[in-house]
mmCIF file of C-alpha atoms in Angstrom:
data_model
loop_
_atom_site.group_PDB
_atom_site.id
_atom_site.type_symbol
_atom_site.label_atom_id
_atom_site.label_comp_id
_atom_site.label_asym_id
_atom_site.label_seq_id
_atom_site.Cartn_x
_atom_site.Cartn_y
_atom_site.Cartn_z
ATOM 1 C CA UNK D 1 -20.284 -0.229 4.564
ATOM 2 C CA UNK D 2 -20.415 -1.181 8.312
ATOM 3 C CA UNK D 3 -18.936 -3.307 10.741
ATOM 4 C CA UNK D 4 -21.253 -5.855 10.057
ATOM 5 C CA UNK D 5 -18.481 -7.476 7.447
ATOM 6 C CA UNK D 6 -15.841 -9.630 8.450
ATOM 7 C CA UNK D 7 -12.391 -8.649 7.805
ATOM 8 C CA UNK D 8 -11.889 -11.692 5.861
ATOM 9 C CA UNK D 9 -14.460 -10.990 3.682
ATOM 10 C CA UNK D 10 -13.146 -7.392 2.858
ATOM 11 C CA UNK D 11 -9.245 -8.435 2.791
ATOM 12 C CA UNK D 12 -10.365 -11.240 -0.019
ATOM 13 C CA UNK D 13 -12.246 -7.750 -1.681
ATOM 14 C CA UNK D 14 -9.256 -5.796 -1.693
ATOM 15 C CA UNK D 15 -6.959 -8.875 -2.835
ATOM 16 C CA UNK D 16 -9.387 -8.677 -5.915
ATOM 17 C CA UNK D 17 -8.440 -4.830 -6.452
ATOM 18 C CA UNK D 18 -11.553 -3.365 -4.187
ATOM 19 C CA UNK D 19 -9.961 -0.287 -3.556
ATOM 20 C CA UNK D 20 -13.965 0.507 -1.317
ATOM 21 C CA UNK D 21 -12.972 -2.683 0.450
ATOM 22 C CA UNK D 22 -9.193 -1.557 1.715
ATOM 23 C CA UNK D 23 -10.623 1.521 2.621
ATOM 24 C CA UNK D 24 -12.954 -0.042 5.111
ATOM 25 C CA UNK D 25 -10.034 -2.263 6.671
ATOM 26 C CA UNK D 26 -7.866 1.256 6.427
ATOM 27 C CA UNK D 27 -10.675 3.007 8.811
ATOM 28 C CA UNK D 28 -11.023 0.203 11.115
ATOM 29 C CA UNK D 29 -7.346 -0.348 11.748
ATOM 30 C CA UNK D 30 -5.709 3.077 11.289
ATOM 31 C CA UNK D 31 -6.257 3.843 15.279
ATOM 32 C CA UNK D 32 -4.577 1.178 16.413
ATOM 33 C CA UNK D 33 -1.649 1.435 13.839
ATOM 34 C CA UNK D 34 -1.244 5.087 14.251
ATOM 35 C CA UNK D 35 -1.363 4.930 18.429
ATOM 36 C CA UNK D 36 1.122 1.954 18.026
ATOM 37 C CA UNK D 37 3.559 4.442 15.537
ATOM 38 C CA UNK D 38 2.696 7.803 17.891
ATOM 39 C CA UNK D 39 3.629 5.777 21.218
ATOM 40 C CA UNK D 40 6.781 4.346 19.237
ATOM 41 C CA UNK D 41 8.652 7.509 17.482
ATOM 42 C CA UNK D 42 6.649 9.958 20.272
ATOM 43 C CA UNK D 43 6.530 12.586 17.233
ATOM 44 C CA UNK D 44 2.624 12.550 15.600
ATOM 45 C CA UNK D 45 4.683 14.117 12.092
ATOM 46 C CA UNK D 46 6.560 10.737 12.153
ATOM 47 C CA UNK D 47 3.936 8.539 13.151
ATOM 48 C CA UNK D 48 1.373 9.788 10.525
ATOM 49 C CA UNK D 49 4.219 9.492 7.988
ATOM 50 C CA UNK D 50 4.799 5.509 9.597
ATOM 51 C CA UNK D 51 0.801 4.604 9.145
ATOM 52 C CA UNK D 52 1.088 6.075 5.611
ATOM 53 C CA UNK D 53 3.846 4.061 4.449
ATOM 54 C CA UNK D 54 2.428 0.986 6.587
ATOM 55 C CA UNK D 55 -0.768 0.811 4.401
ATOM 56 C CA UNK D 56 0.795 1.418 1.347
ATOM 57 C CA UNK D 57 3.526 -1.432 1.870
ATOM 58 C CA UNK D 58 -0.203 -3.059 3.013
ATOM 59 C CA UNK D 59 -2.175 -2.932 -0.458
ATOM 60 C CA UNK D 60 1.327 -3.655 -2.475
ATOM 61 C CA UNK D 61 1.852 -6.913 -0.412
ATOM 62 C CA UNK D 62 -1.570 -8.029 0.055
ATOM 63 C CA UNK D 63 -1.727 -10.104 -2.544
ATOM 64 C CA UNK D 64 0.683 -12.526 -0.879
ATOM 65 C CA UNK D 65 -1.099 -12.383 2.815
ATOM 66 C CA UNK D 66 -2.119 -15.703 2.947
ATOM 67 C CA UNK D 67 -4.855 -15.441 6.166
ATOM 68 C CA UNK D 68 -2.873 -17.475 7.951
ATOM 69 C CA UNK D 69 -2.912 -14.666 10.637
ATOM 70 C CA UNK D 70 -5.397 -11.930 11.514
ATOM 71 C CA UNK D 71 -5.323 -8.986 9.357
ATOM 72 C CA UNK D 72 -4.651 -6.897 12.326
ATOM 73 C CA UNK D 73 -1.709 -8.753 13.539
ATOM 74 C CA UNK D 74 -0.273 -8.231 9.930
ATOM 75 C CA UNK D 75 -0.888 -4.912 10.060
ATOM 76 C CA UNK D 76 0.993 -4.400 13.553
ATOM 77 C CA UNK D 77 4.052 -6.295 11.897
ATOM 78 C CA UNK D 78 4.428 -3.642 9.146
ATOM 79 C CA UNK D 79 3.593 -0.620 11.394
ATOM 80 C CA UNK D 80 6.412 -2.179 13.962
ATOM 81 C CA UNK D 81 8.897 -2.582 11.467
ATOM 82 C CA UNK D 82 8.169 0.894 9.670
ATOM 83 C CA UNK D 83 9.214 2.113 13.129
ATOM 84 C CA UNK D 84 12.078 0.129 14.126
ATOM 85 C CA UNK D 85 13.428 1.523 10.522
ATOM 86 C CA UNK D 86 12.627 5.050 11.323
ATOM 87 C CA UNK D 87 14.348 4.634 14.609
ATOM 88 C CA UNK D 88 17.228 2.946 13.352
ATOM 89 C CA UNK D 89 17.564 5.396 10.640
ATOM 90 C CA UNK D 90 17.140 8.311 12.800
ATOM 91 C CA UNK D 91 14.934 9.711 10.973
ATOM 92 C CA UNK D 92 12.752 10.692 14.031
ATOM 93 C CA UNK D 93 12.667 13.394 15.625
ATOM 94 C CA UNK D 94 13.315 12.362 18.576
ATOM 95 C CA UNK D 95 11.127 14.664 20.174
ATOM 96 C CA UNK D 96 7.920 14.070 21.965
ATOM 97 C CA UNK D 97 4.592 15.663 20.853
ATOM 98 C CA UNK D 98 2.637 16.562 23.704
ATOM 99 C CA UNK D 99 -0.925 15.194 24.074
ATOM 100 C CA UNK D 100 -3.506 17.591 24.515
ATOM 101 C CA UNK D 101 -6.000 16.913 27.616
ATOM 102 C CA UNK D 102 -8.512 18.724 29.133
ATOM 103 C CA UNK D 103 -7.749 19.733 32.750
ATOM 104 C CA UNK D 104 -10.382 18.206 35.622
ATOM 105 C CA UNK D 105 -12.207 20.199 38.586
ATOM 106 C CA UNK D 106 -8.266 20.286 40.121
ATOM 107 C CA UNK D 107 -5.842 21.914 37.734
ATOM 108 C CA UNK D 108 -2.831 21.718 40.070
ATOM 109 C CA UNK D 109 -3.909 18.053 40.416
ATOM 110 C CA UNK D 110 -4.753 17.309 36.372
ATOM 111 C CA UNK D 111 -0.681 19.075 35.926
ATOM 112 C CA UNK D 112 0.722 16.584 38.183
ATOM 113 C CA UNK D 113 -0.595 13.570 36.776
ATOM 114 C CA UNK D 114 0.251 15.253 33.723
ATOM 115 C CA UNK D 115 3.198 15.645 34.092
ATOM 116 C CA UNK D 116 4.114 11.890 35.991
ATOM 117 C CA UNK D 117 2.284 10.673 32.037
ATOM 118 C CA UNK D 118 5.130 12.830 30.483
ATOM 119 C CA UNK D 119 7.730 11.483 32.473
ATOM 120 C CA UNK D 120 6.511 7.954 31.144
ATOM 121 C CA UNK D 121 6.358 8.888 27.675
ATOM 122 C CA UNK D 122 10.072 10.097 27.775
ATOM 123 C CA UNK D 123 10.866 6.273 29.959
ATOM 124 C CA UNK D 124 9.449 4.807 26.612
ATOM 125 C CA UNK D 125 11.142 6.787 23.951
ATOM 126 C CA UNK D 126 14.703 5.692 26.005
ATOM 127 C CA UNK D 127 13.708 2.206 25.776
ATOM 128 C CA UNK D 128 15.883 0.076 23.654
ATOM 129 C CA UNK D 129 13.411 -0.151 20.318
ATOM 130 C CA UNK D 130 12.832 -3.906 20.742
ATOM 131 C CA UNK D 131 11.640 -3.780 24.107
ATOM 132 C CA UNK D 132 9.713 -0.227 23.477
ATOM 133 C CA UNK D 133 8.269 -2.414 20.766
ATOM 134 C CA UNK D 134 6.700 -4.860 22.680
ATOM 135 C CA UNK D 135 5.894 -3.049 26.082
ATOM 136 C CA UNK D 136 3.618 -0.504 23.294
ATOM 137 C CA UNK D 137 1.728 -3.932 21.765
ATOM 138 C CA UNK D 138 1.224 -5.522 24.908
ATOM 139 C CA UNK D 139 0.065 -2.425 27.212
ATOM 140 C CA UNK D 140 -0.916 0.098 24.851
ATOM 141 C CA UNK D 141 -2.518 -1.913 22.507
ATOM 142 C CA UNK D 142 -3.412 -5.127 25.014
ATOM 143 C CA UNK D 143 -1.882 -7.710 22.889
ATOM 144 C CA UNK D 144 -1.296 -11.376 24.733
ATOM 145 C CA UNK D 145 2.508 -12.232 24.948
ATOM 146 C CA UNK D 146 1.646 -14.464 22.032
ATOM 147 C CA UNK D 147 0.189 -12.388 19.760
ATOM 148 C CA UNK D 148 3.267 -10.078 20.589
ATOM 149 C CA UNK D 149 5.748 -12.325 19.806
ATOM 150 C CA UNK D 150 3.668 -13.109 16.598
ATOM 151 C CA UNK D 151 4.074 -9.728 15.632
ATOM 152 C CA UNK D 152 7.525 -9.275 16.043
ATOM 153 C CA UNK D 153 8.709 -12.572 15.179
ATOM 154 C CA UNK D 154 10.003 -13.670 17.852
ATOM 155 C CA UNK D 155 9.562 -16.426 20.706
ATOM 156 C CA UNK D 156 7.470 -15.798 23.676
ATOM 157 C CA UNK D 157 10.102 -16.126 26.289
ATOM 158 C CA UNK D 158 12.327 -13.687 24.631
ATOM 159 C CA UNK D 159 8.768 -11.117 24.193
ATOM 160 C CA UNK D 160 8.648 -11.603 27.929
ATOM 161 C CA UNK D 161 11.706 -10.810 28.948
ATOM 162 C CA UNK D 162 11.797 -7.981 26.666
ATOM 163 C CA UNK D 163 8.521 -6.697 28.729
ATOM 164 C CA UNK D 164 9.647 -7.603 31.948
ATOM 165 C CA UNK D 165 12.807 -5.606 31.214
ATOM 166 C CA UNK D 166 10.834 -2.367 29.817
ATOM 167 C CA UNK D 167 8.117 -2.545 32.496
ATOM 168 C CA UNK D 168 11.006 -2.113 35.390
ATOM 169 C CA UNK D 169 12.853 0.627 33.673
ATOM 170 C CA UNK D 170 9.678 2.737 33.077
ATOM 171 C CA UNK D 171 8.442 1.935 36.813
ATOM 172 C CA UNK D 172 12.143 3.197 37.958
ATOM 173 C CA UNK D 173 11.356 6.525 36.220
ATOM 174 C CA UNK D 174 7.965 7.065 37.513
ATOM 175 C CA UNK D 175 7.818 9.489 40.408
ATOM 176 C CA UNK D 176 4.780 6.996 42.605
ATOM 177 C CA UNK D 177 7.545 4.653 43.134
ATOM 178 C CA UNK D 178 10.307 6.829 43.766
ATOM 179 C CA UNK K 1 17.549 2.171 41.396
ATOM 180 C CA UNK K 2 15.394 -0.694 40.648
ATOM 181 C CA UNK K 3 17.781 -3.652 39.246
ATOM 182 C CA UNK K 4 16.453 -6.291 37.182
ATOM 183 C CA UNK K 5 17.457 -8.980 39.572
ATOM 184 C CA UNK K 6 16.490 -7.274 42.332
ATOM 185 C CA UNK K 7 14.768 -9.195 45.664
ATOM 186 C CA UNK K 8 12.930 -7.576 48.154
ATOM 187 C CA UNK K 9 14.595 -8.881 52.294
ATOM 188 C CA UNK K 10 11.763 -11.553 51.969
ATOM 189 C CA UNK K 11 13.378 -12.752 48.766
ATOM 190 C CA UNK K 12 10.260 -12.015 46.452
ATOM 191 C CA UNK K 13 11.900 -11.069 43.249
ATOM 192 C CA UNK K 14 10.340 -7.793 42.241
ATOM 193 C CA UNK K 15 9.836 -8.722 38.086
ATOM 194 C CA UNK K 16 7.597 -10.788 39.478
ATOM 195 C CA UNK K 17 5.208 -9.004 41.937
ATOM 196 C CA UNK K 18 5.196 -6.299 38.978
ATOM 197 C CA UNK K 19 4.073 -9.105 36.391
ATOM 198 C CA UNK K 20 1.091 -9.680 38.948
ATOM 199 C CA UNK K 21 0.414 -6.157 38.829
ATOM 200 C CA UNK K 22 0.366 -5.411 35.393
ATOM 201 C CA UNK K 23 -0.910 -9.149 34.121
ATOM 202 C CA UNK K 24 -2.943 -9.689 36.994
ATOM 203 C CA UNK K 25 -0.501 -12.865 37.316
ATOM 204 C CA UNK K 26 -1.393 -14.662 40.744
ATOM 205 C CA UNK K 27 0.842 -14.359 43.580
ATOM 206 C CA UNK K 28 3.808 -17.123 42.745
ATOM 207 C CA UNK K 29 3.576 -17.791 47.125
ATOM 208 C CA UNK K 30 0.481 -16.614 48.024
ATOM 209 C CA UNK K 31 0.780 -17.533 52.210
ATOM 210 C CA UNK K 32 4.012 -15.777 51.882
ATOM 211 C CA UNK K 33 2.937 -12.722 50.332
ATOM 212 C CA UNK K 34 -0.278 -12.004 51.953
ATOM 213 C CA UNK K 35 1.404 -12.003 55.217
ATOM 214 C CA UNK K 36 4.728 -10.082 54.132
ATOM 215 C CA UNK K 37 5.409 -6.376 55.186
ATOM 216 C CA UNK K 38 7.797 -6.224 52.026
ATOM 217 C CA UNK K 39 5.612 -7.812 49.246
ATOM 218 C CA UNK K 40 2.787 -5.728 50.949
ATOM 219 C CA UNK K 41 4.486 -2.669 50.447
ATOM 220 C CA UNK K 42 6.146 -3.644 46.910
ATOM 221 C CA UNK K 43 2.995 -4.508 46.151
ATOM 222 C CA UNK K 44 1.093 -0.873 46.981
ATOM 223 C CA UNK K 45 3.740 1.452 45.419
ATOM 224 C CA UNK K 46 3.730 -0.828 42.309
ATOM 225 C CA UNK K 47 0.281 -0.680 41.695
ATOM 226 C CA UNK K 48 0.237 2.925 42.543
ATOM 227 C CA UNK K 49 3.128 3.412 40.187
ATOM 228 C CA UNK K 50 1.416 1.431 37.559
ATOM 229 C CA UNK K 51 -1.474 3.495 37.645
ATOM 230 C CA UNK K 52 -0.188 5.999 35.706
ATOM 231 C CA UNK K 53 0.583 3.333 33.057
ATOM 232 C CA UNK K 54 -2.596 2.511 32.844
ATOM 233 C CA UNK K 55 -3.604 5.931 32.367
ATOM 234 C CA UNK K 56 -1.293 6.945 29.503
ATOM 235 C CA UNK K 57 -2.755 3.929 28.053
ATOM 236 C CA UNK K 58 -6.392 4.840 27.810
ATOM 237 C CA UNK K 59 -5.356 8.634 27.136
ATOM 238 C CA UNK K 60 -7.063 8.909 23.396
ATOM 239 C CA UNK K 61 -5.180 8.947 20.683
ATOM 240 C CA UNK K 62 -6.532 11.300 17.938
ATOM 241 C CA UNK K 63 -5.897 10.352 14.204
ATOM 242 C CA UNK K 64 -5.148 12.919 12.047
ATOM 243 C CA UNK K 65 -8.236 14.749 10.379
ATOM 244 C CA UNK K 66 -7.144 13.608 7.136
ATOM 245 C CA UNK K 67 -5.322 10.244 7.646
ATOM 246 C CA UNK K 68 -7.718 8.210 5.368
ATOM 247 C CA UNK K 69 -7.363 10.651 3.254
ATOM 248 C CA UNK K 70 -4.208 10.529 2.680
ATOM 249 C CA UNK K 71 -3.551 6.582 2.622
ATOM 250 C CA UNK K 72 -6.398 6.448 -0.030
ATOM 251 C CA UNK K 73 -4.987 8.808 -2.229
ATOM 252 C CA UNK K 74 -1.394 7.134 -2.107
ATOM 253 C CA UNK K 75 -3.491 3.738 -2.819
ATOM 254 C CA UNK K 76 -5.342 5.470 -6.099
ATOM 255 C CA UNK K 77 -2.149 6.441 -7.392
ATOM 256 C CA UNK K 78 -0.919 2.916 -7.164
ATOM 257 C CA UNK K 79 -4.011 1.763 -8.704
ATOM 258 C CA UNK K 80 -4.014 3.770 -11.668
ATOM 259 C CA UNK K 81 -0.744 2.854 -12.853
ATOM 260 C CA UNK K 82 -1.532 -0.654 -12.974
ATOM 261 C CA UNK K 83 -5.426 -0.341 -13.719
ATOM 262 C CA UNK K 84 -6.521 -1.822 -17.046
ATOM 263 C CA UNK K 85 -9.331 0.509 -19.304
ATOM 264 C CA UNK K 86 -12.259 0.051 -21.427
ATOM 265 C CA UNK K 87 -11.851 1.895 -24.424
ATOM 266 C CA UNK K 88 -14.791 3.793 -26.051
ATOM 267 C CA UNK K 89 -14.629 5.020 -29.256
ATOM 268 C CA UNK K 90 -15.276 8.181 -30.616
ATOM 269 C CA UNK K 91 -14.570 9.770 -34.246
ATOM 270 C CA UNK K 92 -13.070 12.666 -32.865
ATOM 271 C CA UNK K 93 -10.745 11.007 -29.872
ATOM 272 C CA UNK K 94 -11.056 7.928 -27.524
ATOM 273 C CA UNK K 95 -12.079 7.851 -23.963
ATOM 274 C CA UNK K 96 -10.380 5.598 -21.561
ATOM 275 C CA UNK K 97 -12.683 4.502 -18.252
ATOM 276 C CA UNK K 98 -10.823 2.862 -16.079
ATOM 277 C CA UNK K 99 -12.127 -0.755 -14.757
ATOM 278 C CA UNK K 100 -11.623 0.813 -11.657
ATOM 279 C CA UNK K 101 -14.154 3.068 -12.199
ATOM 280 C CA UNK K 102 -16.873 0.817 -13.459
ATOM 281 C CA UNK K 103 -16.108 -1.530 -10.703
ATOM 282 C CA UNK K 104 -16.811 1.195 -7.947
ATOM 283 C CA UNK K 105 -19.971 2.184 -9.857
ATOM 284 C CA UNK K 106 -21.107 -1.327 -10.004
ATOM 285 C CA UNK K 107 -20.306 -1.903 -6.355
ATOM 286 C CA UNK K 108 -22.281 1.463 -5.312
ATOM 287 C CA UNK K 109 -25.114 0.541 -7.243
ATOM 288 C CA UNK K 110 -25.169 -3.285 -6.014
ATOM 289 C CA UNK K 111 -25.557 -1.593 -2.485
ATOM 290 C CA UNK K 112 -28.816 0.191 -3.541
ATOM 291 C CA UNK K 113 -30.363 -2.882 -3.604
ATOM 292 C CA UNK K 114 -31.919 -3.619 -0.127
ATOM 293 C CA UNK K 115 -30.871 -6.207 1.852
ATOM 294 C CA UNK K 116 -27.284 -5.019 0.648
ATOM 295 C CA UNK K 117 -24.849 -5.280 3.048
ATOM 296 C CA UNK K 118 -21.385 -5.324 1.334
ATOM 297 C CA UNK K 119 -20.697 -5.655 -2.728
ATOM 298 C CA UNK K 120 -16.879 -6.283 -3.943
ATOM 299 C CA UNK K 121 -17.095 -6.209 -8.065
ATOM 300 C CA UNK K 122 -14.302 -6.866 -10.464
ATOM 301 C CA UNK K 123 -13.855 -6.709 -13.807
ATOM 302 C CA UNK K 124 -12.792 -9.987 -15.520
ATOM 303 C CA UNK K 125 -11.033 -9.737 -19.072
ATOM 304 C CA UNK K 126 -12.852 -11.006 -21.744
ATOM 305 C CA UNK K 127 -11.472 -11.602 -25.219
ATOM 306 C CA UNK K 128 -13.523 -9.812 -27.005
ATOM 307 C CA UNK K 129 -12.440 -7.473 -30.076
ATOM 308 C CA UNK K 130 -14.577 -5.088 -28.438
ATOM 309 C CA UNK K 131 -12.653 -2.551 -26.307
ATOM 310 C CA UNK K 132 -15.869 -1.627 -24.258
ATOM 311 C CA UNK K 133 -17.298 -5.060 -23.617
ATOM 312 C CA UNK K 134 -16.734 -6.805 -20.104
ATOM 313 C CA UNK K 135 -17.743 -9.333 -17.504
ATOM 314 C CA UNK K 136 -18.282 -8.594 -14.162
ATOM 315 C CA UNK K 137 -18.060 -10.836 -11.099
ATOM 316 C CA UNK K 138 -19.909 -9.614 -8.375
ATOM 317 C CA UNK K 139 -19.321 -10.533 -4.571
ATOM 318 C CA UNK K 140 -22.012 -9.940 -1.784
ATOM 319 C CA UNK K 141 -22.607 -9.925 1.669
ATOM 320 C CA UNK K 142 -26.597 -10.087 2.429
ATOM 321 C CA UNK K 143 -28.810 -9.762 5.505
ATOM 322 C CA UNK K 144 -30.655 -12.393 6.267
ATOM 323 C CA UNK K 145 -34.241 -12.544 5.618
ATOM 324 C CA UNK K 146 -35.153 -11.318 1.955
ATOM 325 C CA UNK K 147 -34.125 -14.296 -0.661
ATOM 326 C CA UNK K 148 -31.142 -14.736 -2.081
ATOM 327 C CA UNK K 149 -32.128 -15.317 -5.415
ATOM 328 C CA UNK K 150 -34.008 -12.165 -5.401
ATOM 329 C CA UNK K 151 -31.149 -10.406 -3.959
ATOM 330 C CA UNK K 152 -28.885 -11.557 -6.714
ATOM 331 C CA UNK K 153 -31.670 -10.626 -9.325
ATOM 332 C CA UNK K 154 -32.276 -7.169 -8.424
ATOM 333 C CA UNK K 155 -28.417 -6.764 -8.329
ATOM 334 C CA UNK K 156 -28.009 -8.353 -11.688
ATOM 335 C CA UNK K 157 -31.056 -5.859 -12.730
ATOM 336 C CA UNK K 158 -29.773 -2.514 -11.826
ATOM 337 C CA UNK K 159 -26.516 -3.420 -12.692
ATOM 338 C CA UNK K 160 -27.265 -4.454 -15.998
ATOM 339 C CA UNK K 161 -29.215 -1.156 -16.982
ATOM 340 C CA UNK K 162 -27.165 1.498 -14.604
ATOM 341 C CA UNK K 163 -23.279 0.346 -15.391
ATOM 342 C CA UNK K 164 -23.554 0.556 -19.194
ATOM 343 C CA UNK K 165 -25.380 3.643 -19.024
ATOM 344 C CA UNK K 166 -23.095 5.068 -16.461
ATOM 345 C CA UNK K 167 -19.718 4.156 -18.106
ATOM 346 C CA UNK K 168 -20.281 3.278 -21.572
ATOM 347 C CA UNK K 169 -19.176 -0.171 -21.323
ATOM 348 C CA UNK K 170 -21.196 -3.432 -22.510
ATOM 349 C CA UNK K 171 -21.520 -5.967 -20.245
ATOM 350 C CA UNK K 172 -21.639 -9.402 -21.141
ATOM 351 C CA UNK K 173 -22.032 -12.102 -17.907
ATOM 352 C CA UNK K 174 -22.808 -10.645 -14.667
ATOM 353 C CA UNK K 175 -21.626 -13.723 -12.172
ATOM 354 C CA UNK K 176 -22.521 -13.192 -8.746
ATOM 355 C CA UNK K 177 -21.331 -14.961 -5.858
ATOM 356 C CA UNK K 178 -23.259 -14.210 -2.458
ATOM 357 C CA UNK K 179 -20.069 -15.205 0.239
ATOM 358 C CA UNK K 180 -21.916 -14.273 3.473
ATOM 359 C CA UNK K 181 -25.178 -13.367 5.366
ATOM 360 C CA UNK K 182 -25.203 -11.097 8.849
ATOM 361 C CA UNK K 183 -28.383 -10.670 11.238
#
């Protein structure tokens, strides 16, 4: 199967029980749905765990998505709310996994930018989990304001102050503007 | 500490120089800014502290080896408690093939056909007293070029004599409904 087939086409397949079909959507989206989890709980254990339960919940409920939105906007609804549960729940670590990347020609140069990336990762995982929500759908994952409030249900004036607030906090943290 | 509220002397409020950063929102007082020593500056360290941002951003994100894996497996399970069988007989025990099953073969072998590009089959219940005898509904997506009729021929074709022979069960109507064509 390629890319060659809309979404639609497969999400009507795997309404009819085409288990090929989900797969295909499952491959196409888990990426986006797992970077949106990882940036979220900041623990890969957690996040892989979030994606998991995100697609299940996915094939249970997809008989009742109606295609009145895009499949991928769906998608980041469950994968949001998966998170905000595990947050409120505690059941994340709370720890931050450290992403692995190669060092360039500098290496005292690659640590310090590094290490400024760190410091926003641990702005984000402070961020109250509404506004951590949104700042990760709208500049991780490049979402307009409308899609984001789409997603999380709520209107765009709130999404954008929500952002506004996030984006200042993690700019306070960051050692360029100190 | 950077408050919410905060103005720079000139006034400009700094939530929204940072929006015109990170949206690439235009200026809100353009004359202003482009001559002011304070938005000038805000402007610079914002963008420099924004960078970095950016840069976690596009840092790649690698999925777990076995992610698919994993969701697909959770997905079968879920499937085979609900999945409905075709029931073959046999004098010495039954065999149970799950419509599952001949619905993935059918699919696969729909895709032989060229021209191809997607095939979604289901199995649609039939009341027959035969435990082993079903219709299939077939859904394709097609290149464009060969004919469509053909297309839908040869899929009916190799369906017909592979699926049976593959799974034992006896197919009755083979409908096939061709939803889309790509380049």
């Amino acid at each position: 199967m390629n890319g060659q087939v809309e979404d639609s086409i497969l999400v009507r397949a795997a309404q009819n029980g085409d288990v090929d079909a989900f797969e295909e959507l499952v491959r196409r989206y888990q990426t986006s749905i797992y970077r949106v989890a990882l940036r979220m709980l900041g623990s890969r254990a957690d996040a892989q765990d979030a994606v998991q339960e995100t697609f299940v919940r996915a094939w249970r409920a997809l008989p009742r998505f109606r295609h009145d939105s895009a499949i991928s906007t769906w998608l980041y609804r469950i994968v949001t709310r998966r998170a905000l549960d595990r947050i409120a729940s505690r059941r994340s670590t709370g720890t931050l996994d450290e992403v692995e990347v190669e060092a360039g020609p500098d290496p005292a140069q690659a640590a310090e930018h590094q290490e400024r990336l760190r410091a926003i990762r641990r702005a984000i995982a402070k961020l109250p989990p509404d506004q951590r929500a949104a700042l990760v759908l709208r500049e991780f994952e490049g979402l307009s304001y409308q899609e984001v409030a789409q997603v999380l249900g709520a209107s765009v004036p709130a999404v954008k102050t929500r952002i506004h607030r996030a984006r200042l906090t993690i700019i306070q943290q960051t050692s360029s503007w100190q | 500490m950077i408050d919410e509220a905060e103005r720079l002397p000139c006034g400009a409020r700094l939530e929204e120089l940072l929006a015109q950063v990170a949206d690439g929102a235009p200026p809100q007082d353009e004359a202003h800014q482009s001559g002011c020593p304070y938005c000038q500056t805000a402007l610079r360290r914002l963008r420099r502290a924004w960078t970095d941002v950016t840069d976690l951003a596009s840092e790649p994100v690698n999925v777990p080896e076995r992610l698919t894996a994993q969701i697909m497996a959770r997905v079968r399970v879920l499937v085979g408690q609900t999945a409905d069988f075709i029931l073959l007989g046999h004098p010495r025990g039954e065999t149970r093939v799950s419509h599952t099953v001949v619905v993935r073969i059918t699919q696969r072998l729909a895709r032989t056909i060229p021209g191809v590009v997607f095939a979604s089959a289901r199995v649609e219940p039939q009341n027959s007293p035969l435990p082993n005898r079903v219709d299939l509904s077939i859904r394709l997506v097609v290149t464009f070029g060969p004919a469509l009729h053909r297309v839908a021929d040869a899929v009916r074709t190799i369906v017909r004599r592979q699926t049976p022979r593959l799974t034992g069960a006896q197919l009755d109507h083979i409908d096939i409904k061709i939803d889309d064509i790509t380049r």
